[in-house]
Structure formats: structure tokens, C-alpha cells
Amino acid sequence: MAQFTETLPKKTLTLNVTLNSRGVPAGELRPWGSFTVLEEGRGYKIKRIEVKPGHRLSLQMHHHRSEHWIVVSGTAKVVCGENEVLLSNNQSTYVPQCTVHRLENPGVIPLVLIEVQNGEYLGEDDIIRYQDDYARSDK
């Protein structure tokens, strides 16, 4: 059998990434855990979100984006509009734009999920907080 070898020019890519103790890119810390933006482009943003056991994000709403949440590990308690559901690894949910929602970790291990945001504007200031355990409420 013939062997084929191709030599390609090497290109160097330098990434300035800070890793946490588990080798995951470090992101922004929050009282409930942390998030890391993995990728973003026009009209979308992908985040890795980690919620500490027993903690939850604010009851909130976004005017300019919808969100898809996919659980990687742990258990997620999700409030979306009038519905409440428990999700485990490899389960997902959709949060429509302008819908009141909340994410909580009722478990004993960290909740890790991937969030895919879609919308015209994806800034962190597009959060209307209705209730917050950390005194960040807007209403």
C-alpha cells in the first residue's frame, strides 16, 4: 500500500486564554457561579454556564434575545413563563424572547450547561431582573 505525505505550511495562532482549576477557560464570575463566552458572531452568542449547587440566577427577561439551554452535567430547575421543569444531562429547553425565566441548580454537584443566544442585541445589559437572591433586582 502506498503512503502519501503532504507538507503544509505551519501557521501559528496565539490565544490568550486563562484556564480555571479544571482546565476550562475562565469567564466572568457571578455570585451564583460563572459563565464563559465560547463564541459569538452576528446574531448569536454561545456560553458555558456553571451554577453552584443550591444557587440560582435572577428571575429575568430579555427584550432582544431568545435562549436555548442544553444541560451538560448536573440538574437544572428551569422556570420559563408559567412552566417549571427539571432537566438533566443531554436535555434541553428553549426560552423565547420576552419570556420571564430563571435557572436554578437544586442538586449537589455543579450544573454545567451550554447556552445559545439568538437575537439582534446580545449585551449583558438586556436583562430585566424581577427577583434576585443577590440584591441585583431592577424592579
Tab-separated table of C-alpha atoms in Angstrom:
chain	number	residue	atom	x	y	z
A	1	MET	CA	0.000	0.000	0.000
A	2	ALA	CA	1.392	3.406	-0.974
A	3	GLN	CA	1.993	6.105	1.611
A	4	PHE	CA	1.170	9.713	0.933
A	5	THR	CA	2.770	12.526	2.875
A	6	GLU	CA	1.847	16.160	2.402
A	7	THR	CA	3.726	19.012	3.959
A	8	LEU	CA	1.590	22.027	4.748
A	9	PRO	CA	2.855	25.434	5.817
A	10	LYS	CA	2.587	25.924	9.557
A	11	LYS	CA	0.547	28.818	10.845
A	12	THR	CA	0.794	29.998	14.420
A	13	LEU	CA	-2.303	31.013	16.319
A	14	THR	CA	-1.870	32.566	19.731
A	15	LEU	CA	-4.810	32.502	22.121
A	16	ASN	CA	-4.700	34.316	25.416
A	17	VAL	CA	-6.952	32.028	27.431
A	18	THR	CA	-6.955	31.745	31.204
A	19	LEU	CA	-7.929	28.295	32.465
A	20	ASN	CA	-9.557	27.578	35.809
A	21	SER	CA	-8.516	24.710	38.100
A	22	ARG	CA	-10.406	22.177	35.933
A	23	GLY	CA	-8.797	23.287	32.678
A	24	VAL	CA	-11.895	25.157	31.490
A	25	PRO	CA	-11.495	28.674	30.057
A	26	ALA	CA	-12.074	31.216	32.835
A	27	GLY	CA	-15.009	33.524	32.359
A	28	GLU	CA	-16.950	36.072	34.308
A	29	LEU	CA	-17.657	35.262	37.928
A	30	ARG	CA	-21.113	35.813	39.392
A	31	PRO	CA	-22.453	35.156	42.914
A	32	TRP	CA	-24.259	32.047	41.577
A	33	GLY	CA	-21.272	30.668	39.603
A	34	SER	CA	-19.712	31.760	36.320
A	35	PHE	CA	-20.085	31.974	32.568
A	36	THR	CA	-17.657	31.890	29.683
A	37	VAL	CA	-18.374	33.145	26.176
A	38	LEU	CA	-17.199	30.352	23.882
A	39	GLU	CA	-18.080	32.000	20.576
A	40	GLU	CA	-20.073	34.907	19.240
A	41	GLY	CA	-20.995	36.335	15.896
A	42	ARG	CA	-23.674	38.441	14.301
A	43	GLY	CA	-26.979	37.431	15.872
A	44	TYR	CA	-25.684	34.656	18.151
A	45	LYS	CA	-23.577	34.007	21.240
A	46	ILE	CA	-22.598	30.669	22.809
A	47	LYS	CA	-21.821	30.471	26.529
A	48	ARG	CA	-20.760	27.815	29.005
A	49	ILE	CA	-22.626	28.470	32.254
A	50	GLU	CA	-21.799	26.890	35.601
A	51	VAL	CA	-24.212	27.261	38.533
A	52	LYS	CA	-23.075	26.330	42.040
A	53	PRO	CA	-25.162	23.774	43.971
A	54	GLY	CA	-28.088	25.442	45.735
A	55	HIS	CA	-27.786	28.675	43.747
A	56	ARG	CA	-29.957	30.288	41.094
A	57	LEU	CA	-29.905	33.138	38.624
A	58	SER	CA	-32.327	36.038	38.876
A	59	LEU	CA	-35.913	35.801	37.691
A	60	GLN	CA	-35.385	37.737	34.472
A	61	MET	CA	-36.447	38.599	30.944
A	62	HIS	CA	-34.701	39.772	27.767
A	63	HIS	CA	-36.245	42.096	25.183
A	64	HIS	CA	-33.784	41.328	22.391
A	65	ARG	CA	-32.835	37.652	22.575
A	66	SER	CA	-34.066	34.097	22.938
A	67	GLU	CA	-32.018	31.335	24.547
A	68	HIS	CA	-31.540	27.578	24.134
A	69	TRP	CA	-30.139	25.736	27.163
A	70	ILE	CA	-28.506	22.291	26.918
A	71	VAL	CA	-27.548	20.582	30.188
A	72	VAL	CA	-24.062	19.051	30.129
A	73	SER	CA	-23.956	17.846	33.747
A	74	GLY	CA	-25.952	18.250	36.921
A	75	THR	CA	-29.621	19.093	37.322
A	76	ALA	CA	-31.334	22.271	36.143
A	77	LYS	CA	-34.576	23.582	37.565
A	78	VAL	CA	-35.994	25.859	34.876
A	79	VAL	CA	-38.831	28.347	35.218
A	80	CYS	CA	-39.997	29.579	31.809
A	81	GLY	CA	-43.175	31.632	31.782
A	82	GLU	CA	-45.782	29.630	33.705
A	83	ASN	CA	-43.892	26.329	33.319
A	84	GLU	CA	-41.362	24.713	35.664
A	85	VAL	CA	-39.291	21.686	34.633
A	86	LEU	CA	-36.289	19.667	35.857
A	87	LEU	CA	-33.631	18.840	33.260
A	88	SER	CA	-30.624	16.510	33.471
A	89	ASN	CA	-27.640	15.903	31.221
A	90	ASN	CA	-28.342	15.931	27.477
A	91	GLN	CA	-31.776	17.514	27.959
A	92	SER	CA	-32.594	20.986	26.699
A	93	THR	CA	-35.150	23.770	26.730
A	94	TYR	CA	-35.983	26.926	24.808
A	95	VAL	CA	-36.586	30.355	26.364
A	96	PRO	CA	-38.443	32.654	23.942
A	97	GLN	CA	-37.658	36.356	23.745
A	98	CYS	CA	-39.668	38.497	26.242
A	99	THR	CA	-40.409	35.481	28.484
A	100	VAL	CA	-39.769	35.623	32.238
A	101	HIS	CA	-37.382	32.813	33.192
A	102	ARG	CA	-34.994	31.505	35.836
A	103	LEU	CA	-32.266	28.855	36.038
A	104	GLU	CA	-31.519	27.063	39.319
A	105	ASN	CA	-29.234	24.260	40.496
A	106	PRO	CA	-31.190	22.200	43.054
A	107	GLY	CA	-28.523	19.485	43.060
A	108	VAL	CA	-25.336	18.786	44.997
A	109	ILE	CA	-22.887	18.998	42.079
A	110	PRO	CA	-22.227	21.990	39.809
A	111	LEU	CA	-24.729	22.483	36.993
A	112	VAL	CA	-22.980	22.958	33.646
A	113	LEU	CA	-24.918	23.975	30.577
A	114	ILE	CA	-24.387	25.426	27.154
A	115	GLU	CA	-26.493	28.457	26.308
A	116	VAL	CA	-27.070	29.545	22.717
A	117	GLN	CA	-28.432	33.082	22.455
A	118	ASN	CA	-30.080	34.383	19.294
A	119	GLY	CA	-31.181	37.951	18.640
A	120	GLU	CA	-30.452	41.402	17.284
A	121	TYR	CA	-28.744	42.528	20.514
A	122	LEU	CA	-26.910	40.193	22.917
A	123	GLY	CA	-25.430	42.562	25.501
A	124	GLU	CA	-25.425	41.719	29.212
A	125	ASP	CA	-27.444	44.899	29.840
A	126	ASP	CA	-30.507	43.322	28.137
A	127	ILE	CA	-31.559	41.776	31.444
A	128	ILE	CA	-34.677	42.914	33.251
A	129	ARG	CA	-34.481	41.430	36.769
A	130	TYR	CA	-37.736	40.849	38.644
A	131	GLN	CA	-36.283	38.999	41.630
A	132	ASP	CA	-32.699	38.301	42.611
A	133	ASP	CA	-31.093	36.490	45.555
A	134	TYR	CA	-28.082	38.802	45.347
A	135	ALA	CA	-29.822	42.225	45.529
A	136	ARG	CA	-29.392	42.989	41.820
A	137	SER	CA	-33.141	43.390	41.101
A	138	ASP	CA	-34.247	46.061	38.650
A	139	LYS	CA	-37.938	46.036	39.635
